[in-house]
């Protein structure tokens, strides 16, 4: 009787241990932010973010969205096996952008964290405007003669 009880306890402990060993995907990035530095308005630039599945289950990226239409991610649609690496290409179109730009890409995955955020930064130099002179006289409301700036 004592052997049966011990055997049942041993089997229950083994089953509990096995059932608690839940397989999960885990996405890790060497970098989650990239700075393009200074670029000219209208330039299209890209950066490739690499990542690894350090989990014990297949990693799936179910969605990836840029914070605006100027930021476009391309991500793998197939499962990333445990231990494998892959990448996400992020393109930024600086048309009609000026000054410091900070954009994000939101990834939805089957990892424990569920959501990952990637950041890109650029300092966009405005394009020269043709046909307009910088020395156009300005008339103030209190004066009738042009004042040159």
Coordinates of N, CA and C in Angstrom, one line a residue:
X1 N 0.8 -1.2 0.0 CA 0.0 0.0 0.0 C 0.9 1.3 0.0
X2 N 2.0 1.2 0.8 CA 2.8 2.4 0.9 C 3.6 2.6 -0.4
X3 N 3.9 1.5 -1.2 CA 4.6 1.6 -2.4 C 3.6 2.3 -3.5
X4 N 2.3 1.9 -3.4 CA 1.4 2.5 -4.3 C 1.2 4.0 -4.1
X5 N 1.1 4.4 -2.8 CA 1.0 5.8 -2.5 C 2.2 6.6 -2.9
X6 N 3.4 6.0 -2.7 CA 4.6 6.7 -3.1 C 4.6 6.8 -4.6
X7 N 4.2 5.8 -5.3 CA 4.2 5.8 -6.8 C 3.3 6.8 -7.3
X8 N 2.1 6.9 -6.7 CA 1.1 7.9 -7.1 C 1.6 9.3 -6.9
X9 N 2.3 9.6 -5.8 CA 2.8 10.9 -5.5 C 3.9 11.2 -6.5
X10 N 4.8 10.3 -6.8 CA 5.9 10.5 -7.7 C 5.3 10.8 -9.1
X11 N 4.3 10.1 -9.5 CA 3.7 10.3 -10.8 C 3.0 11.7 -10.9
X12 N 2.3 12.1 -9.8 CA 1.7 13.4 -9.7 C 2.7 14.5 -9.8
X13 N 3.8 14.3 -9.1 CA 4.9 15.3 -9.1 C 5.5 15.5 -10.5
X14 N 5.7 14.4 -11.1 CA 6.2 14.4 -12.5 C 5.3 15.1 -13.4
X15 N 4.0 14.8 -13.4 CA 3.0 15.4 -14.2 C 2.9 16.9 -14.0
X16 N 3.0 17.3 -12.7 CA 2.9 18.7 -12.4 C 4.1 19.5 -12.9
X17 N 5.3 18.9 -12.8 CA 6.5 19.5 -13.4 C 6.4 19.6 -14.9
X18 N 6.0 18.6 -15.6 CA 5.8 18.7 -17.0 C 4.8 19.7 -17.4
X19 N 3.7 19.7 -16.8 CA 2.6 20.7 -17.2 C 3.0 22.1 -16.9
X20 N 3.9 22.4 -15.9 CA 4.3 23.7 -15.6 C 5.4 24.2 -16.6
X21 N 6.0 23.3 -17.3 CA 7.1 23.7 -18.3 C 6.4 24.2 -19.6
X22 N 5.8 25.4 -19.5 CA 5.1 26.0 -20.6 C 6.1 26.5 -21.6
X23 N 5.9 26.2 -22.9 CA 6.8 26.7 -23.9 C 6.3 28.1 -24.3
X24 N 7.3 29.0 -24.5 CA 7.0 30.4 -24.8 C 8.0 30.9 -25.8
X25 N 7.6 31.7 -26.7 CA 8.5 32.5 -27.6 C 9.0 33.7 -26.8
X26 N 10.3 34.0 -27.1 CA 10.9 35.2 -26.5 C 11.7 35.9 -27.5
X27 N 11.3 37.2 -27.8 CA 12.0 38.0 -28.9 C 13.0 38.9 -28.2
X28 N 14.2 38.9 -28.7 CA 15.2 39.8 -28.1 C 15.9 40.6 -29.3
X29 N 16.2 41.8 -29.1 CA 16.8 42.7 -30.1 C 18.1 43.2 -29.5
X30 N 19.2 43.2 -30.4 CA 20.4 43.9 -29.9 C 20.2 45.4 -29.8
X31 N 19.3 45.9 -30.6 CA 19.0 47.4 -30.5 C 17.5 47.5 -30.9
X32 N 16.9 48.5 -30.2 CA 15.5 48.8 -30.4 C 15.3 50.2 -30.9
X33 N 16.4 50.9 -31.0 CA 16.4 52.3 -31.5 C 17.5 52.5 -32.5
X34 N 17.2 53.3 -33.6 CA 18.2 53.6 -34.5 C 18.1 55.1 -34.9
X35 N 19.2 55.8 -34.9 CA 19.2 57.2 -35.3 C 19.9 57.4 -36.7
X36 N 19.1 57.9 -37.7 CA 19.6 58.1 -39.0 C 20.6 59.3 -39.1
X37 N 20.6 60.1 -38.0 CA 21.4 61.3 -38.0 C 20.7 62.4 -38.9
X38 N 21.4 63.2 -39.5 CA 20.9 64.3 -40.4 C 20.7 63.8 -41.8
X39 N 19.4 64.0 -42.2 CA 19.1 63.6 -43.6 C 18.4 64.8 -44.3
X40 N 18.3 64.8 -45.6 CA 17.6 65.8 -46.3 C 16.2 65.5 -46.5
X41 N 15.3 66.5 -46.5 CA 13.9 66.3 -46.7 C 13.7 65.7 -48.1
X42 N 12.9 64.6 -48.1 CA 12.6 63.9 -49.3 C 13.4 62.6 -49.4
X43 N 14.4 62.4 -48.6 CA 15.2 61.2 -48.6 C 14.4 60.1 -48.1
X44 N 14.6 58.9 -48.7 CA 14.0 57.6 -48.1 C 15.1 56.8 -47.6
X45 N 15.0 56.5 -46.3 CA 16.1 55.8 -45.6 C 15.5 54.5 -45.0
X46 N 16.4 53.5 -44.9 CA 16.0 52.2 -44.3 C 17.0 51.7 -43.2
X47 N 16.5 51.0 -42.3 CA 17.3 50.3 -41.3 C 16.8 48.9 -41.1
X48 N 17.7 48.0 -40.8 CA 17.2 46.6 -40.6 C 17.5 46.3 -39.1
X49 N 16.4 46.0 -38.4 CA 16.5 45.6 -37.0 C 16.6 44.1 -37.0
X50 N 17.6 43.5 -36.4 CA 17.7 42.0 -36.2 C 17.2 41.6 -34.9
X51 N 16.7 40.4 -34.8 CA 16.2 39.9 -33.5 C 16.4 38.4 -33.5
X52 N 16.2 37.8 -32.3 CA 16.4 36.4 -32.1 C 15.2 35.8 -31.3
X53 N 14.8 34.6 -31.6 CA 13.8 34.0 -30.7 C 14.6 33.2 -29.7
X54 N 14.7 33.7 -28.5 CA 15.4 33.0 -27.4 C 14.4 32.2 -26.5
X55 N 13.2 31.9 -27.0 CA 12.3 31.1 -26.3 C 12.3 29.7 -26.6
X56 N 11.3 29.0 -26.2 CA 11.2 27.5 -26.4 C 10.1 27.1 -27.4
X57 N 9.4 28.1 -27.9 CA 8.3 27.9 -28.8 C 8.5 28.8 -30.1
X58 N 7.9 28.4 -31.2 CA 8.0 29.3 -32.4 C 7.5 30.7 -32.1
X59 N 8.2 31.7 -32.7 CA 7.8 33.1 -32.5 C 7.1 33.5 -33.8
X60 N 5.9 34.1 -33.5 CA 5.1 34.7 -34.6 C 4.9 36.2 -34.4
X61 N 5.2 36.9 -35.5 CA 4.9 38.3 -35.5 C 3.6 38.4 -36.3
X62 N 2.5 38.8 -35.6 CA 1.2 38.8 -36.2 C 0.8 40.2 -36.8
X63 N 1.6 41.3 -36.4 CA 1.3 42.6 -37.0 C 2.5 43.5 -36.7
X64 N 2.7 44.4 -37.6 CA 3.7 45.5 -37.4 C 3.2 46.7 -38.0
X65 N 3.1 47.8 -37.3 CA 2.6 49.1 -37.8 C 3.5 50.2 -37.4
X66 N 3.7 51.1 -38.4 CA 4.4 52.4 -38.2 C 3.5 53.4 -37.6
X67 N 4.1 54.4 -36.9 CA 3.3 55.4 -36.2 C 2.7 56.4 -37.2
X68 N 3.1 56.4 -38.4 CA 2.5 57.2 -39.4 C 2.8 56.6 -40.8
X69 N 2.2 57.1 -41.8 CA 2.4 56.5 -43.2 C 3.8 56.6 -43.7
X70 N 4.6 57.5 -43.1 CA 6.0 57.7 -43.5 C 6.9 56.6 -43.0
X71 N 6.4 55.8 -42.1 CA 7.3 54.7 -41.5 C 6.6 53.4 -41.8
X72 N 7.3 52.6 -42.6 CA 6.8 51.3 -43.1 C 7.7 50.1 -42.7
X73 N 7.1 49.2 -41.9 CA 7.9 48.0 -41.5 C 7.6 46.8 -42.5
X74 N 8.6 46.0 -42.8 CA 8.5 44.8 -43.5 C 9.0 43.7 -42.5
X75 N 8.1 42.8 -42.2 CA 8.5 41.8 -41.2 C 8.2 40.4 -41.7
X76 N 8.8 39.4 -41.1 CA 8.6 38.0 -41.5 C 7.2 37.5 -41.2
X77 N 6.6 36.8 -42.1 CA 5.2 36.3 -41.8 C 5.3 34.8 -41.4
X78 N 6.4 34.2 -41.6 CA 6.6 32.8 -41.2 C 7.1 32.7 -39.7
X79 N 6.9 31.6 -39.1 CA 7.3 31.3 -37.7 C 8.8 31.3 -37.6
X80 N 9.4 31.9 -36.6 CA 10.8 31.9 -36.3 C 11.0 30.8 -35.2
X81 N 11.7 29.8 -35.5 CA 12.0 28.7 -34.6 C 12.8 29.1 -33.4
X82 N 12.8 28.4 -32.3 CA 13.6 28.7 -31.1 C 15.1 28.7 -31.5
X83 N 15.8 29.7 -31.1 CA 17.2 29.8 -31.4 C 17.5 30.5 -32.8
X84 N 16.5 30.7 -33.6 CA 16.8 31.3 -34.9 C 16.7 32.8 -34.9
X85 N 17.4 33.5 -35.8 CA 17.4 34.9 -36.0 C 16.7 35.3 -37.2
X86 N 16.1 36.6 -37.2 CA 15.5 37.1 -38.4 C 15.6 38.6 -38.3
X87 N 14.9 39.3 -39.2 CA 15.0 40.8 -39.2 C 13.7 41.5 -39.7
X88 N 13.7 42.8 -39.3 CA 12.6 43.6 -39.7 C 13.2 44.8 -40.4
X89 N 12.7 45.1 -41.6 CA 13.2 46.3 -42.4 C 12.2 47.4 -42.1
X90 N 12.8 48.6 -41.7 CA 11.9 49.8 -41.5 C 12.4 50.8 -42.4
X91 N 11.4 51.3 -43.2 CA 11.7 52.4 -44.2 C 11.0 53.7 -43.7
X92 N 11.8 54.8 -43.8 CA 11.3 56.1 -43.4 C 11.4 57.1 -44.6
X93 N 10.2 57.7 -45.0 CA 10.2 58.7 -46.0 C 10.1 60.0 -45.4
X94 N 11.1 60.9 -45.6 CA 11.2 62.2 -45.0 C 10.5 63.3 -45.8
X95 N 9.8 62.9 -46.8 CA 9.1 64.0 -47.6 C 8.1 64.7 -46.7
X96 N 8.2 66.1 -46.8 CA 7.3 67.0 -46.0 C 7.6 66.9 -44.5
X97 N 8.7 66.5 -44.1 CA 9.1 66.5 -42.7 C 10.3 67.4 -42.5
X98 N 10.3 68.1 -41.3 CA 11.3 69.0 -41.0 C 11.7 68.8 -39.5
X99 N 13.0 69.1 -39.3 CA 13.5 69.0 -37.9 C 13.6 67.6 -37.4
X100 N 13.6 67.5 -36.0 CA 13.8 66.2 -35.4 C 12.5 65.4 -35.5
X101 N 12.6 64.2 -36.0 CA 11.5 63.2 -36.2 C 11.8 62.0 -35.4
X102 N 10.8 61.6 -34.6 CA 10.9 60.3 -33.9 C 9.7 59.5 -34.2
X103 N 9.9 58.4 -34.8 CA 8.8 57.5 -35.2 C 8.9 56.1 -34.5
X104 N 7.8 55.4 -34.4 CA 7.8 54.1 -33.8 C 7.2 53.0 -34.8
X105 N 7.6 51.8 -34.5 CA 7.0 50.6 -35.1 C 6.6 49.7 -34.0
X106 N 5.3 49.4 -34.0 CA 4.7 48.5 -32.9 C 4.6 47.1 -33.5
X107 N 5.2 46.2 -32.8 CA 5.1 44.8 -33.2 C 4.2 44.0 -32.3
X108 N 3.3 43.2 -32.8 CA 2.4 42.3 -32.0 C 2.9 40.9 -32.2
X109 N 3.3 40.2 -31.1 CA 3.9 38.9 -31.2 C 3.2 37.9 -30.3
X110 N 3.6 36.7 -30.4 CA 3.0 35.7 -29.5 C 4.0 35.4 -28.3
X111 N 4.9 36.4 -28.1 CA 5.8 36.3 -26.9 C 5.1 36.6 -25.6
X112 N 5.7 36.4 -24.5 CA 5.1 36.7 -23.2 C 4.7 38.2 -23.1
X113 N 5.6 39.1 -23.6 CA 5.4 40.5 -23.5 C 4.3 41.0 -24.5
X114 N 4.1 40.3 -25.6 CA 3.0 40.5 -26.6 C 3.3 41.7 -27.5
X115 N 3.8 42.8 -27.0 CA 4.0 44.0 -27.8 C 5.5 44.5 -27.7
X116 N 6.1 44.8 -28.8 CA 7.5 45.4 -28.8 C 7.4 46.7 -29.6
X117 N 8.2 47.6 -29.1 CA 8.3 48.9 -29.8 C 9.7 49.2 -30.3
X118 N 9.8 49.5 -31.6 CA 11.1 49.9 -32.2 C 11.0 51.4 -32.5
X119 N 12.1 52.1 -32.3 CA 12.2 53.6 -32.6 C 13.2 53.9 -33.6
X120 N 12.8 54.9 -34.4 CA 13.8 55.5 -35.4 C 13.7 57.0 -35.2
X121 N 14.9 57.6 -35.4 CA 15.0 59.0 -35.2 C 15.8 59.6 -36.4
X122 N 15.4 60.8 -36.8 CA 16.2 61.5 -37.8 C 16.0 63.0 -37.6
X123 N 17.0 63.7 -38.0 CA 17.0 65.2 -38.0 C 16.9 65.6 -39.5
X124 N 15.8 66.1 -39.9 CA 15.5 66.3 -41.3 C 15.8 67.8 -41.7
X125 N 16.7 68.0 -42.6 CA 17.0 69.3 -43.1 C 16.0 69.7 -44.2
X126 N 15.3 70.8 -44.0 CA 14.3 71.2 -45.0 C 15.0 71.4 -46.4
X127 N 14.2 71.1 -47.4 CA 14.7 71.3 -48.8 C 14.6 72.8 -49.1
X128 N 15.5 73.2 -50.0 CA 15.4 74.6 -50.4 C 14.2 74.9 -51.2
X129 N 13.5 76.0 -51.0 CA 12.3 76.3 -51.7 C 12.7 77.2 -52.9
X130 N 12.4 76.7 -54.1 CA 12.8 77.5 -55.3 C 11.7 78.5 -55.6
X131 N 12.2 79.6 -56.2 CA 11.3 80.7 -56.6 C 10.8 81.7 -55.6
X132 N 11.3 81.5 -54.3 CA 10.9 82.5 -53.3 C 12.2 83.1 -52.7
X133 N 12.2 84.4 -52.6 CA 13.4 85.1 -52.1 C 13.3 85.2 -50.6
X134 N 14.4 85.1 -50.0 CA 14.4 85.2 -48.5 C 14.4 86.7 -48.1
X135 N 14.6 87.6 -49.0 CA 14.6 89.0 -48.7 C 13.3 89.7 -49.1
X136 N 12.2 89.1 -49.1 CA 10.9 89.7 -49.4 C 10.6 90.7 -48.3
X137 N 10.3 92.0 -48.7 CA 10.0 93.0 -47.7 C 8.6 92.6 -47.0
X138 N 8.6 92.9 -45.7 CA 7.4 92.7 -44.9 C 6.9 94.1 -44.5
X139 N 5.6 94.2 -44.6 CA 4.9 95.5 -44.2 C 4.2 95.2 -42.9
X140 N 4.5 96.1 -41.9 CA 3.9 95.9 -40.6 C 2.6 96.7 -40.6
X141 N 1.6 96.3 -39.8 CA 0.3 97.1 -39.8 C 0.4 98.5 -39.4
X142 N 1.4 98.9 -38.6 CA 1.6 100.3 -38.2 C 2.4 101.1 -39.1
X143 N 2.9 100.5 -40.2 CA 3.7 101.3 -41.1 C 3.2 101.0 -42.5
X144 N 3.4 102.0 -43.4 CA 3.0 101.8 -44.8 C 4.1 101.5 -45.7
X145 N 5.3 101.6 -45.1 CA 6.5 101.4 -46.0 C 7.1 100.0 -45.6
X146 N 7.6 99.3 -46.6 CA 8.1 98.0 -46.4 C 9.4 98.0 -45.5
X147 N 9.5 97.0 -44.7 CA 10.7 96.8 -43.8 C 11.4 95.6 -44.3
X148 N 12.6 95.7 -44.6 CA 13.4 94.5 -45.0 C 14.0 93.8 -43.8
X149 N 13.9 92.5 -43.7 CA 14.4 91.7 -42.6 C 15.8 91.2 -42.9

